[in-house]
Short mmCIF file of C-alpha atoms in Angstrom, two decimals:
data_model
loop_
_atom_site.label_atom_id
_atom_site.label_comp_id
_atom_site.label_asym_id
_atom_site.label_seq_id
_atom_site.Cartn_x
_atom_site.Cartn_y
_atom_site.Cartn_z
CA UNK A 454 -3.82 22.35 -1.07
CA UNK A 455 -4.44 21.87 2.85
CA UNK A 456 -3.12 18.99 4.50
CA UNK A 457 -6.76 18.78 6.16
CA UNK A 458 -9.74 17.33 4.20
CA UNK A 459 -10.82 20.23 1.87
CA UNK A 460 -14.10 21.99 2.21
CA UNK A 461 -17.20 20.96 0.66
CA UNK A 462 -16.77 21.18 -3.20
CA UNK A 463 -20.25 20.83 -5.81
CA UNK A 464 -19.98 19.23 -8.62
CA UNK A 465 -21.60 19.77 -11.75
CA UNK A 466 -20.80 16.84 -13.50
CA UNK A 467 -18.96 13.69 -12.13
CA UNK A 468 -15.95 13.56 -9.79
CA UNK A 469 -12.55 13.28 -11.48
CA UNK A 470 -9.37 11.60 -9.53
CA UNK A 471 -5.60 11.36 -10.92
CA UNK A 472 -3.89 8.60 -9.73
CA UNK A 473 -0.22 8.59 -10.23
CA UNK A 474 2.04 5.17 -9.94
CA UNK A 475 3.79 2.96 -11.32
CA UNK A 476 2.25 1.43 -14.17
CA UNK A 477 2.45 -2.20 -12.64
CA UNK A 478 0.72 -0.88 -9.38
CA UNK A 479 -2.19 -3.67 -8.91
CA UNK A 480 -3.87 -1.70 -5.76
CA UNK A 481 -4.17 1.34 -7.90
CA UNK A 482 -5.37 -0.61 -10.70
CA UNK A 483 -8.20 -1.93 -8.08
CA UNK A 484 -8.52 1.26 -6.95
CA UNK A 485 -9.66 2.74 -10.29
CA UNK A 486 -11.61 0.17 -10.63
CA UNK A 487 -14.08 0.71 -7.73
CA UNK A 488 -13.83 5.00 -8.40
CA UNK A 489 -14.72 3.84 -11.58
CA UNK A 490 -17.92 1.76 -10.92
CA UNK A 491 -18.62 4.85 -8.31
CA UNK A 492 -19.10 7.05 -10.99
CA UNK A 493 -15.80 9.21 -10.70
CA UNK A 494 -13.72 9.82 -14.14
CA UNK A 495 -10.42 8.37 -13.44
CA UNK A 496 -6.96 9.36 -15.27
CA UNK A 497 -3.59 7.82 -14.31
CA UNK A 498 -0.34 9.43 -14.09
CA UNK A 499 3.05 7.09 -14.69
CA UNK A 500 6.31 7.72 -15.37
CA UNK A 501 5.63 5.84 -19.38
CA UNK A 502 2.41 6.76 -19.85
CA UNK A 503 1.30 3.61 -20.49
CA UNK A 504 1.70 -0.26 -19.30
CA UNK A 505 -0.99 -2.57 -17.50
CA UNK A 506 -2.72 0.41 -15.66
CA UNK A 507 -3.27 2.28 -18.76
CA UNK A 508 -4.94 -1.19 -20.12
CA UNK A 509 -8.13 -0.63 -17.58
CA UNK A 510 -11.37 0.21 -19.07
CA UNK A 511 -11.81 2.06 -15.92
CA UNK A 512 -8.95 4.80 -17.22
CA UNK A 513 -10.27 7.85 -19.51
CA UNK A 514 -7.20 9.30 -19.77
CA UNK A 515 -3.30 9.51 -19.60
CA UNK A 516 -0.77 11.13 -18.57
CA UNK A 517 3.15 11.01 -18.42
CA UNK A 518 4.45 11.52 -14.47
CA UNK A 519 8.13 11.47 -13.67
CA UNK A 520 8.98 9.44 -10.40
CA UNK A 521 9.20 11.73 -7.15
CA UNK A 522 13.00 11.92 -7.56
CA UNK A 523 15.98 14.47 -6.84
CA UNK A 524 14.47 18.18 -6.43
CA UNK A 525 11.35 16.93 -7.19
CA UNK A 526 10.73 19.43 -10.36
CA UNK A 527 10.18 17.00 -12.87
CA UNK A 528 7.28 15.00 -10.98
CA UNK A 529 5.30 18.32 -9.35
CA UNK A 530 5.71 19.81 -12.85
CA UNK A 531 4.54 16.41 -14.51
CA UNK A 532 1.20 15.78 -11.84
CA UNK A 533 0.57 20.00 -12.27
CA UNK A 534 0.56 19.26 -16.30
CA UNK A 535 -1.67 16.62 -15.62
CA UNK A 536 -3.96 17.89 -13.18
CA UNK A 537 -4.45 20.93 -15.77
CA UNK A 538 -5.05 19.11 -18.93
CA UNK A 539 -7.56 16.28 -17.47
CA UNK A 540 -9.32 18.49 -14.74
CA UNK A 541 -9.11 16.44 -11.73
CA UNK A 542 -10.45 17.47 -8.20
CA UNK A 543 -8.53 14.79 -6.36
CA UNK A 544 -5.05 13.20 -6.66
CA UNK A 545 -3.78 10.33 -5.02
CA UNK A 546 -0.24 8.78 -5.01
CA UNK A 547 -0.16 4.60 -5.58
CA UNK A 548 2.74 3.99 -3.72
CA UNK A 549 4.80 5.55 -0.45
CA UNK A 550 7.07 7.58 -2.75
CA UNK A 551 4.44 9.12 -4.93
CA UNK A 552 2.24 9.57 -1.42
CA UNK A 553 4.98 11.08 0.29
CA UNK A 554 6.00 13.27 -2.68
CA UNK A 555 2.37 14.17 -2.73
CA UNK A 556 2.37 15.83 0.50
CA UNK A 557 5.68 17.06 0.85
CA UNK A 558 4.78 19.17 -2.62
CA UNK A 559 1.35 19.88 -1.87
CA UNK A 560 1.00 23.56 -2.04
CA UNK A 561 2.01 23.19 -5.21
CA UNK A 562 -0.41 20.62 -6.42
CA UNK A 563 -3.30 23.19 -8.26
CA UNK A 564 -5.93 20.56 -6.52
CA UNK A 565 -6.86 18.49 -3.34
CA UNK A 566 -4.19 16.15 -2.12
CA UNK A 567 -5.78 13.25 -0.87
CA UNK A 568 -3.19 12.83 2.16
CA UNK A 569 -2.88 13.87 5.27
CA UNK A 570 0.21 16.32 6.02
CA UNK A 571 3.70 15.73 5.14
CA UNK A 572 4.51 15.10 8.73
CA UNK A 573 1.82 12.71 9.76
CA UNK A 574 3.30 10.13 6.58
CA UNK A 575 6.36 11.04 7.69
CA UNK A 576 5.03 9.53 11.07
CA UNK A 577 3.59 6.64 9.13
CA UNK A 578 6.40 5.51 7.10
CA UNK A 579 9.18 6.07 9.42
CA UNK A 580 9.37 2.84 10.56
CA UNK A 581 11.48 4.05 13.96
CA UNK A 582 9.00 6.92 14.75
CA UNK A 583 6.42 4.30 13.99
CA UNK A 584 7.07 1.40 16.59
CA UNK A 585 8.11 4.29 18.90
CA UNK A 586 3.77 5.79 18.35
CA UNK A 587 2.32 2.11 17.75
CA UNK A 588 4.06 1.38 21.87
CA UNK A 589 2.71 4.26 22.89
CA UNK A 590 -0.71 3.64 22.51
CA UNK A 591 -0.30 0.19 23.63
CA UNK A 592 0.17 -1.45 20.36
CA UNK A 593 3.11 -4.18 20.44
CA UNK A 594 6.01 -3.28 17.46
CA UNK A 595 9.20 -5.46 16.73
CA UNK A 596 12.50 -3.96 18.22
CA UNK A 597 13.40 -1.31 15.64
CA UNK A 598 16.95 0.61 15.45
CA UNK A 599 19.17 2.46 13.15
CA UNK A 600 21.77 -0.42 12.50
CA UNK A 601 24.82 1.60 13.72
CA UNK A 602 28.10 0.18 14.66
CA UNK A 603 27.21 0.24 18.29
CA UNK A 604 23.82 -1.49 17.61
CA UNK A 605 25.58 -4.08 15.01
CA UNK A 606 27.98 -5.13 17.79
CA UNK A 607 25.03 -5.98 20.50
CA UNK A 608 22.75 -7.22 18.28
CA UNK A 609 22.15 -11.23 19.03
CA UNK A 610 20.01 -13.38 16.85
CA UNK A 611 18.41 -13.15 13.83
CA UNK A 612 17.48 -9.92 12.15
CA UNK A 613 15.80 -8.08 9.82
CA UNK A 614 17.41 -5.50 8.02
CA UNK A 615 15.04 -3.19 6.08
CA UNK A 616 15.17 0.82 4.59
CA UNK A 617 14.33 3.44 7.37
CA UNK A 618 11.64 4.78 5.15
CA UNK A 619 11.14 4.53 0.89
CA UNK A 620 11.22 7.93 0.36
CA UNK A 621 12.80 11.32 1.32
CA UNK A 622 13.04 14.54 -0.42
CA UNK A 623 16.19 15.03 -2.75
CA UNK A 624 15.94 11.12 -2.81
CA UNK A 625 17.78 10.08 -5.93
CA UNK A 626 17.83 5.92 -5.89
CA UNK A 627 15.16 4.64 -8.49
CA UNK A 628 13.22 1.85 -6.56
CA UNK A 629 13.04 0.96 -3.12
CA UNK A 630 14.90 -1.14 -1.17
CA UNK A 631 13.14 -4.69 0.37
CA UNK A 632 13.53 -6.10 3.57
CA UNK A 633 15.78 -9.31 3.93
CA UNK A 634 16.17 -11.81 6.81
CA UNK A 635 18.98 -12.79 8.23
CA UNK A 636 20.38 -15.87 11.01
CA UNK A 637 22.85 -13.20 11.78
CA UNK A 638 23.70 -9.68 12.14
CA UNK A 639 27.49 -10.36 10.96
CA UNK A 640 25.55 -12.73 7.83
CA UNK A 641 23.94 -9.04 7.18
CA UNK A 642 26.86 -7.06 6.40
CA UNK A 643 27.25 -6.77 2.87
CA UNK A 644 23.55 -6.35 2.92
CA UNK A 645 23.31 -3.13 5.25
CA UNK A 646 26.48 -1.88 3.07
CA UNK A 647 24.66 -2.23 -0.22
CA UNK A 648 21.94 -0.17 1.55
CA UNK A 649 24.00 2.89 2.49
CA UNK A 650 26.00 2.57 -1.03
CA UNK A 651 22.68 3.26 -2.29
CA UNK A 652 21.94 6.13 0.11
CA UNK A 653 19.34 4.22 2.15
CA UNK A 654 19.48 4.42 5.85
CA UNK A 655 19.16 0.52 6.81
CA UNK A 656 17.55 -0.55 10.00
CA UNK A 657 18.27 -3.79 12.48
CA UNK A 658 14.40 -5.16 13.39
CA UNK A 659 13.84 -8.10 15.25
CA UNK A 660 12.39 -11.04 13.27
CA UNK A 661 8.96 -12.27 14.63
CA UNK A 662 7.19 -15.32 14.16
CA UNK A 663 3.38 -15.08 13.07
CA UNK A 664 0.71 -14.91 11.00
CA UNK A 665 0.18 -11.86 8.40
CA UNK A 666 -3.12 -10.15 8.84
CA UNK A 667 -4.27 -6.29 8.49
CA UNK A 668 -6.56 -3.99 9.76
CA UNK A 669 -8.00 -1.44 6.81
CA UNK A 670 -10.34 1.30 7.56
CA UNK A 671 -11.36 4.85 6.31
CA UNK A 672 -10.10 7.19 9.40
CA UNK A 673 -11.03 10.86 9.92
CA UNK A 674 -12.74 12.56 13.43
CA UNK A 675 -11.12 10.02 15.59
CA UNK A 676 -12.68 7.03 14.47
CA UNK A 677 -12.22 3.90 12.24
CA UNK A 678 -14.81 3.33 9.75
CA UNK A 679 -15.70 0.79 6.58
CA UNK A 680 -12.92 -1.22 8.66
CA UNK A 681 -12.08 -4.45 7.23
CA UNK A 682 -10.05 -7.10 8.78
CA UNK A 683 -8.10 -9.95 6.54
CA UNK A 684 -5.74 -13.00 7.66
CA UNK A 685 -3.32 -14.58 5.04
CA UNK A 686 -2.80 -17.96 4.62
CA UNK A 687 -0.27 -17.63 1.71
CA UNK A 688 2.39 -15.57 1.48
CA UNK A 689 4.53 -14.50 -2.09
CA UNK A 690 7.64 -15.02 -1.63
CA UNK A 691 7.56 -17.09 0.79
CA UNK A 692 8.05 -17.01 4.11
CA UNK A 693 8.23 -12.90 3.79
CA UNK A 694 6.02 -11.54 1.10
CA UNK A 695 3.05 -10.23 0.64
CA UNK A 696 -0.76 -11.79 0.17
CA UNK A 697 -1.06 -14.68 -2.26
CA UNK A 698 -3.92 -15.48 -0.53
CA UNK A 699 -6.40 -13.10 2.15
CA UNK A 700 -9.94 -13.62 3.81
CA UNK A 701 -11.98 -11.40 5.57
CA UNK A 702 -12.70 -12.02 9.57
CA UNK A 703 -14.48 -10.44 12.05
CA UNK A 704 -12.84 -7.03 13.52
CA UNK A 705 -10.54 -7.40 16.51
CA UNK A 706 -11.96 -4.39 18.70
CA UNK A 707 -9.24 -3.81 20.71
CA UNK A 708 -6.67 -3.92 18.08
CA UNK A 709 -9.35 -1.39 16.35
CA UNK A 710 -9.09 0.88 19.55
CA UNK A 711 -5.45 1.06 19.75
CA UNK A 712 -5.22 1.76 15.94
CA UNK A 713 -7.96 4.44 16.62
CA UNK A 714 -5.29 5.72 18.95
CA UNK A 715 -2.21 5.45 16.78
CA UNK A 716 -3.90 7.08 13.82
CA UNK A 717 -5.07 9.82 15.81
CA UNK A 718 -1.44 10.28 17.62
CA UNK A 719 0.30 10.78 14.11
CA UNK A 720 -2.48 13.12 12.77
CA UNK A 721 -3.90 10.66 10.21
CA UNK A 722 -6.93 10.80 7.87
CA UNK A 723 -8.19 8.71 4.84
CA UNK A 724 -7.62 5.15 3.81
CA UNK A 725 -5.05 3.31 5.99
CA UNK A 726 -3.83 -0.31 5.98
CA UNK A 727 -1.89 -1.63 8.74
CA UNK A 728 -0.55 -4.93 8.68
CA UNK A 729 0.18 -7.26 11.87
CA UNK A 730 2.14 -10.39 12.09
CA UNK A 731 0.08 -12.29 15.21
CA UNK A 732 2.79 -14.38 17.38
CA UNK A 733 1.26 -18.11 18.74
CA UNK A 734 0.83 -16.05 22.59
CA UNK A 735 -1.99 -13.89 20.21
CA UNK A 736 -0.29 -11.25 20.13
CA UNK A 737 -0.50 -8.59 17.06
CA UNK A 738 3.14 -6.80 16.09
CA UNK A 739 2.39 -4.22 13.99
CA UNK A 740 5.20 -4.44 10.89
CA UNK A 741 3.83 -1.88 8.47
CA UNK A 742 1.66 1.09 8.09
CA UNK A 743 0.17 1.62 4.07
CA UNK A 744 -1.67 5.04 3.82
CA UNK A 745 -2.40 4.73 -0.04
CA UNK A 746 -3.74 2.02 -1.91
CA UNK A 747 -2.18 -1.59 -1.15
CA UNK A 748 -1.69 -4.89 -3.27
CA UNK A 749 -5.29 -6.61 -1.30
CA UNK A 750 -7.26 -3.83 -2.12
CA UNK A 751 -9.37 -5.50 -4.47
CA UNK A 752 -11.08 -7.66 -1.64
CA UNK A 753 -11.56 -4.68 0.58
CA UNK A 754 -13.19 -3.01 -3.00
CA UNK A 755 -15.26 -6.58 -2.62
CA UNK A 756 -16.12 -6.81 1.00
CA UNK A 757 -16.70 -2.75 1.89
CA UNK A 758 -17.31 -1.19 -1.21
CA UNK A 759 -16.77 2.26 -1.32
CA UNK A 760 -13.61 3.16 0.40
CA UNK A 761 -11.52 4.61 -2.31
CA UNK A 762 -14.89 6.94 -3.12
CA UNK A 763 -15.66 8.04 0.72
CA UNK A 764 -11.78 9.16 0.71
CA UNK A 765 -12.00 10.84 -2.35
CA UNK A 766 -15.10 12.84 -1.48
CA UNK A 767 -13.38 13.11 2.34
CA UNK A 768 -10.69 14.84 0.70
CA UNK A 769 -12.89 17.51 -1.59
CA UNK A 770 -14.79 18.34 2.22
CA UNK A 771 -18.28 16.47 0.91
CA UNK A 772 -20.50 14.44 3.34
CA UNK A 773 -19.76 10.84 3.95
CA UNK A 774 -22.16 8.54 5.25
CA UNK A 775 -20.69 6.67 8.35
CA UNK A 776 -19.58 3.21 6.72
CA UNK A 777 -20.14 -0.42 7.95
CA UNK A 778 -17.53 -3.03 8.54
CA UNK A 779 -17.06 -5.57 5.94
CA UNK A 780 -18.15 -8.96 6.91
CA UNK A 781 -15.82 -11.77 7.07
CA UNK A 782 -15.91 -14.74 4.52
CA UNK A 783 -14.41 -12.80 1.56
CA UNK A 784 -11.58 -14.43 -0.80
CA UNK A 785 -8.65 -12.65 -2.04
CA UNK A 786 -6.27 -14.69 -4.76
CA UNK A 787 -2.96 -12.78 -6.13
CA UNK A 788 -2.84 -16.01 -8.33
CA UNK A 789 0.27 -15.26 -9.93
CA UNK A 790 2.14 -14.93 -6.94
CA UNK A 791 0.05 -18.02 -5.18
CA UNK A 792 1.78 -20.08 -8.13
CA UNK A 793 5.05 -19.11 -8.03
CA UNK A 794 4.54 -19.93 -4.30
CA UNK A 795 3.10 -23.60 -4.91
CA UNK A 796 6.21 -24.24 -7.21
CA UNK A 797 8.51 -23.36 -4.10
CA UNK A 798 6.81 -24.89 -1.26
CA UNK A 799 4.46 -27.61 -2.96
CA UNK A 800 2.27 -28.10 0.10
CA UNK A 801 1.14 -31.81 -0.31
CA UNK A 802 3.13 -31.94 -3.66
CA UNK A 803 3.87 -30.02 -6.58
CA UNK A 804 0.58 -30.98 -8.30
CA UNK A 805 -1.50 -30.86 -5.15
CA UNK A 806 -0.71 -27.48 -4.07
CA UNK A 807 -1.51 -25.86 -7.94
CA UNK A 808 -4.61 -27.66 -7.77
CA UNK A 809 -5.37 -25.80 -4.28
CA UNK A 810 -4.16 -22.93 -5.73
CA UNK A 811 -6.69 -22.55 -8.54
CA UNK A 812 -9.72 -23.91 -6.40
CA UNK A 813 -9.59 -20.88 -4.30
CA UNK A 814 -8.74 -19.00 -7.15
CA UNK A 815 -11.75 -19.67 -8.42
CA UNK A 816 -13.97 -18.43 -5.32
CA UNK A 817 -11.60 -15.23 -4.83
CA UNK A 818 -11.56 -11.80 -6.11
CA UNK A 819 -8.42 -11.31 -8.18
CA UNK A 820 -5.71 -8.10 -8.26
CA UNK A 821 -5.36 -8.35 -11.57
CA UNK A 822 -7.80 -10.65 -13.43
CA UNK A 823 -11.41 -9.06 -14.00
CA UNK A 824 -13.79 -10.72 -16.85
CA UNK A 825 -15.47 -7.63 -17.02
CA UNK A 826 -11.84 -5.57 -17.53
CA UNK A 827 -9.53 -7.86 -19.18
CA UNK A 828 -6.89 -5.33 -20.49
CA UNK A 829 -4.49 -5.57 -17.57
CA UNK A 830 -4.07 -9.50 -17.78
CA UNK A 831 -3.46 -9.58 -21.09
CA UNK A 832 -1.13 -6.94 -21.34
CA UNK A 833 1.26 -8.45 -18.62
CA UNK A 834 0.62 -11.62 -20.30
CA UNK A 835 1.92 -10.27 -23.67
CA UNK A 836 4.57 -8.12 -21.79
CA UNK A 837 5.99 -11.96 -20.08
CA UNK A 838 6.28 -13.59 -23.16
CA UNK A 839 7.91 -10.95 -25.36
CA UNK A 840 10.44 -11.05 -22.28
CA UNK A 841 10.38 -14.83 -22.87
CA UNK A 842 11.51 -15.01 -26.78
#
């Protein structure tokens, strides 16, 4: 299907959407959730065919999906088998592989890709050609470079060393490959070794000291909509994870502007999260660029409902009302990860911090935990202690 937002499609009955992920994936659980509750018929596509996504009362149906890995036969021939038996209109990708994969295969998808082309992600998950487009639309990016021997022997200080991008076609390594820090480059070694072992092309960033926050929108003619901004106080694992704990503030406009900029540079459209680490001078370094669904999604769902359906209906060419900003105040609580996180740092003491833990916990929306749709908690529950005994 075109890499462009499709043109406008009727509907006779309600909208179906195939998302396909890992079965684990707590932003696609959150967003099937909110298609859900927007009326669209939502099916899931993992590589098991079942697990904690397949729990949701907000999945009808499932489906088997191989990972996006060597030629790439197995998973187009898995999401076209799926797409044919459940009818879908839309299919999104969970994570940066299955995104990628998603464009990169595209015109052989037999429906609407809900991503932009296979260059622009390229663009966006790069994370060279990313700080290179974030600078030059005046958006501040940490020092990024391939870590070859020439760039090992000049590098001073701490670094980061991290995977050039998580995905690539003919890629054959099953998971991705995190980001470590290190007080040295020479401490790194073994590290950037294990990487290329692994056929992974590892990257030397420089470290930088701040506070994790993001900028989420729905982007298409230009412009930032439904935008959503969140700080974190808490990070899992600590001091380089991701959100234990978020909160909705008001929108920086001028980091808005220059994101406007960036997104249109690369060619974007859809749902985007970028995520900033702000320095003590106020300064925002833009660290990473997530053009799927993301592990906070579940207080944007809160704060600005709607996104996941305006993208979906973006995608099939329908209308979309322009969309408000969220407004700030909004909890976010990735509980699990907040405790693991109070047993490390124990802010105040052990007992203090889980008791400051669950209090915000229990004016948050959760990733995972929903009253209303309790399948996925108790099936990693279950899963936990049958790994336990």
């Amino acid at each position: 299907m075109d890499a462009q937002p499709g043109t406008t499609n009727g509907h006779a009955g309600p909208r179906r959407a195939l998302i396909v992920s890992t079965s684990r994936d707590r932003g696609a659980l959150a967003a099937a959730r909110s298609l859900h509750a927007d009326g669209w018929i939502v099916g899931v596509g993992t590589p098991d065919g079942q697990g904690m996504l397949s729990t949701s009362r907000a999945v009808s149906v499932r489906h088997v999906v191989p990972r996006p890995r060597g030629d790439g036969e197995a998973f187009v021939q898995g999401v076209r088998a799926a797409v044919t038996a459940g009818g879908y209109d839309v299919v999104f990708g969970g994570g940066d592989d299955w995104m990628a994969a998603l464009a990169t295969y595209r015109d052989r998808v037999p429906t609407a890709v809900a991503h932009p082309s296979a260059e622009a992600v390229r663009q966006a998950l790069d994370k060279v050609l990313l700080a290179g487009n974030a600078n030059r639309v005046g958006l501040a990016a940490p020092r990024t470079v391939p870590a070859t021997p020439e760039a090992i022997s000049e590098w001073e200080g701490p670094v980061v060393v991290k995977s050039r991008a998580h995905w690539s076609p003919g890629q054959t390594r099953p998971h991705r490959v995190e980001a470590r820090l290190f007080d040295t480059v020479a401490a790194a070694g073994e590290r950037i070794s294990h990487m290329e072992r692994l056929g992974a092309e590892p990257l030397l960033q420089q470290p930088i000291r701040g506070h994790l926050g993001a900028l989420i929108g729905f982007f298409r003619d230009g412009r930032l909509e439904g935008r959503v901004q969140q700080e974190t106080p808490r990070l899992w694992p600590t001091p380089n994870g991701a959100s234990a704990r978020a909160r909705t503030v008001a929108v920086d406009q001028e980091l808005a502007r220059r994101v406007e900029a960036l997104l249109t540079e690369i060619g974007w459209w859809g749902l985007v999260e970028l995520q900033f680490l702000t320095d003590d001078d106020g300064v925002s370094h833009l660290i990473d660029f997530n053009g799927r669904f993301f592990g906070s999604i579940a207080l944007t769902n809160a704060a600005r409902p709607g996104l996941a359906d305006a993208w979906g209906r973006l995608a099939l060419g329908e209308a979309v009302p322009r969309l408000a900003d969220a407004p700030p105040g909004f909890r976010y609580a990735w509980m699990a990860g907040d405790l693991r996180r109070a047993r490390i740092e124990r802010r105040g003491g052990l007992v203090a911090d889980v008791l400051d833990t669950l209090r915000w916990a229990s004016r948050a929306q959760h990733s995972v935990w929903d009253l209303r749709d309790p399948g996925p908690t108790v099936h990693l529950l279950t899963s936990r202690l049958s790994r336990q005994r």
